[in-house]
Coordinates of C-alpha atoms in Angstrom, one line a residue:
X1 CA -0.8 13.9 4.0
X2 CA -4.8 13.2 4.8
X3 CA -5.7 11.1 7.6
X4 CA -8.6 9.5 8.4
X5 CA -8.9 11.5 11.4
X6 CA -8.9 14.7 9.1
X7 CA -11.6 13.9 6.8
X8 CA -13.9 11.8 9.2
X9 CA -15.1 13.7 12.7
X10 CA -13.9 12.0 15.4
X11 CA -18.3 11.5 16.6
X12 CA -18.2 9.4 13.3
X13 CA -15.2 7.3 13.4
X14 CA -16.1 4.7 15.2
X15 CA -19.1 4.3 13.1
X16 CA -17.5 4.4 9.7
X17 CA -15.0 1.7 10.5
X18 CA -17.4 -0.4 12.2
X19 CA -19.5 -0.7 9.3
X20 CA -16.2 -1.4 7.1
X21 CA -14.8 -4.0 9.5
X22 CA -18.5 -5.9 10.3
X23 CA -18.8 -9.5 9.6
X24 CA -15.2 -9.5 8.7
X25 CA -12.8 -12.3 9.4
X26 CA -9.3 -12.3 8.2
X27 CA -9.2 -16.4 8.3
X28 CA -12.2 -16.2 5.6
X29 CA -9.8 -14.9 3.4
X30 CA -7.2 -16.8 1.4
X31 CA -4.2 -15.6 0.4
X32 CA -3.9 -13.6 -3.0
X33 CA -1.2 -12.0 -5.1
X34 CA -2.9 -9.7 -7.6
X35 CA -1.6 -5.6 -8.2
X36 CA -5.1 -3.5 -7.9
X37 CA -4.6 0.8 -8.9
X38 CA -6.8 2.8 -6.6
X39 CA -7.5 5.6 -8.3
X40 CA -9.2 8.5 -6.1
X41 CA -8.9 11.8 -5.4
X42 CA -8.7 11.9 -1.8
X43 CA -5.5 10.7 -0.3
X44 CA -7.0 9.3 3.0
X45 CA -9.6 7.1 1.0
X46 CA -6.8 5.9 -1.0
X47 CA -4.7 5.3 2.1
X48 CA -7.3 3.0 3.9
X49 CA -8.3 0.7 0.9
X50 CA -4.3 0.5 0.3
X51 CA -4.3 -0.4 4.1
X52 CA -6.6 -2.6 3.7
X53 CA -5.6 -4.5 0.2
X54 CA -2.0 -4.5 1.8
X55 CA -3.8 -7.2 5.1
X56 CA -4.9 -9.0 2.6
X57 CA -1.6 -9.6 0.5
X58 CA -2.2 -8.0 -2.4
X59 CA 0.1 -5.3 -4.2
X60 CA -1.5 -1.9 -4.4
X61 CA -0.7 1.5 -6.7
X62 CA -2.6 4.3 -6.2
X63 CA -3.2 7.4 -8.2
X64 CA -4.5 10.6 -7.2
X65 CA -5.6 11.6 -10.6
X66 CA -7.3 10.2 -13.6
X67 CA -4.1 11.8 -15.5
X68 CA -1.7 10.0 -12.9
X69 CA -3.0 6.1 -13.9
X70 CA -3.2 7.0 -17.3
X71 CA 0.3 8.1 -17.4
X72 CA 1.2 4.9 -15.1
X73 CA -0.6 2.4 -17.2
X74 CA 0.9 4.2 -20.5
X75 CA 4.3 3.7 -18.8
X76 CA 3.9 0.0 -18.5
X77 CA 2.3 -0.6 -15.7
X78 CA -0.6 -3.3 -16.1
X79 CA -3.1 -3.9 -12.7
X80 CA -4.8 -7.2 -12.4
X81 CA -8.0 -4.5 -11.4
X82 CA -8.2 -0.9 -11.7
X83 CA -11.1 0.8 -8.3
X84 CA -11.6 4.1 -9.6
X85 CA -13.8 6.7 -7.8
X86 CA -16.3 7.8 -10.4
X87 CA -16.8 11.8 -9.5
X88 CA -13.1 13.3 -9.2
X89 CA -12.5 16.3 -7.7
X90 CA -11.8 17.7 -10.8
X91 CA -10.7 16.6 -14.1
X92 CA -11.7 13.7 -15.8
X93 CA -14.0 11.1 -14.0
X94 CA -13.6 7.3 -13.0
X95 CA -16.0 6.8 -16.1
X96 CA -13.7 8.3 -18.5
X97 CA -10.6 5.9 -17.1
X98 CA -13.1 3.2 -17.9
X99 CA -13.7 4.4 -21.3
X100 CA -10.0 5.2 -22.1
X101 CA -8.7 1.4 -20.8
X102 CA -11.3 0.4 -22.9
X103 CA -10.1 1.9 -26.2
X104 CA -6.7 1.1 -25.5
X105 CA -6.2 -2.7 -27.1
X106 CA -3.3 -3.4 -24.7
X107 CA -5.8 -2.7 -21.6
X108 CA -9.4 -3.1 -23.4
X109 CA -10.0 -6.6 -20.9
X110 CA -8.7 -5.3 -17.7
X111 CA -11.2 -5.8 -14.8
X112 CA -12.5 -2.4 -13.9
X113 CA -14.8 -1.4 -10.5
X114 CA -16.5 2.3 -10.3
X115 CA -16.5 3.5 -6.9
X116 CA -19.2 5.9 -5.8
X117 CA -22.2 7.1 -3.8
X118 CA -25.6 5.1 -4.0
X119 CA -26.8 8.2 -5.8
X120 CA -24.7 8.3 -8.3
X121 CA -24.3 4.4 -8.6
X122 CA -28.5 4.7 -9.8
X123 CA -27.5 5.8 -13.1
X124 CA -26.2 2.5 -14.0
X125 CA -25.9 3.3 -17.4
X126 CA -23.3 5.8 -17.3
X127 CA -20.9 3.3 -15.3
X128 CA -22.0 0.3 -17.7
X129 CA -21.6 2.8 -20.6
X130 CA -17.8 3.4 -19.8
X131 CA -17.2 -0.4 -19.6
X132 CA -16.6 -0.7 -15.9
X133 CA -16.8 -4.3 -14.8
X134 CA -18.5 -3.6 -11.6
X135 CA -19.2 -1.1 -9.1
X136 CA -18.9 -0.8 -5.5
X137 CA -21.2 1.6 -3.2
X138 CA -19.4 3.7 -0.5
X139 CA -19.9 3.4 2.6
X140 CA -18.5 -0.1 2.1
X141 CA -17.6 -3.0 4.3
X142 CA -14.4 -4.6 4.0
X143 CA -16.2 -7.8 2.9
X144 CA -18.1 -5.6 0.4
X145 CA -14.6 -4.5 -0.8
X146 CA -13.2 -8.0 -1.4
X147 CA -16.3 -9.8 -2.6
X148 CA -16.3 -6.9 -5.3
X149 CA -13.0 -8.0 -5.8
X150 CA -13.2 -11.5 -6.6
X151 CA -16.2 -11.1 -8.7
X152 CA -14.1 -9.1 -10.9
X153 CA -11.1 -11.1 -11.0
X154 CA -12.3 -14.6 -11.8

């Protein structure tokens, strides 16, 4: 298991969840009941947007792997929104999650956000191209997180 505290340096901390947590007021936020899949690579990224989702009373799956939702949504499982990261560590991409809920006709309208870098997010067309519904830039506040949210789910 990954904590925060082993993949950010303890120097940066403080700044990282500063910049998630700015502006942020849990009494702006009404209560929801939706099931969102993270889908990332890197178990202490998954862990604090499940932490996070969780405040906010929604249910939360996560996956580790591309190959790991797939198999969960094949099995039944149907998100309200799938927040995939769009570079993987290896295997397929966030992009290629997209494209395969897309060509499934039991999944084909299920809201879908692309996670990534501002570099990578500046090739719009491959995220639009996959049929993601939105994307979200990392570093990201919590109000980033849920505004991204919402826009996806109404």
């Amino acid at each position: 298991n990954t904590a925060l505290s082993d993949i950010i340096p303890i120097r940066q901390r403080g700044r990282v969840m500063q910049r998630m947590f700015k502006n942020f007021s849990f009494a702006d936020v009404s209560v929801m009941d939706k099931t969102i899949m993270i889908v990332d690579w890197h178990h202490g990224i998954r862990s604090m947007i499940s932490y996070t989702l969780a405040l906010e009373h929604y249910g939360v799956v996560t996956a580790g792997s591309v190959a790991e939702a797939i198999e969960m949504i094949e099995a039944g499982l149907k998100p309200d929104l799938i927040i995939a990261e769009f570079d993987m560590e290896s295997g397929p991409t966030g992009a290629e999650l997209a494209k395969s809920i897309r060509s499934n006709p039991e999944t084909f309208d299920m809201p879908f956000i692309i996670m990534a870098s501002e570099y990578r997010l500046k090739r719009e067309d491959e995220w639009k191209k996959a049929g993601a519904t939105g994307c979200i830039v990392k570093p990201f506040t919590v109000n980033e997180l849920l505004d991204s949210i919402r826009r996806a789910t109404t």
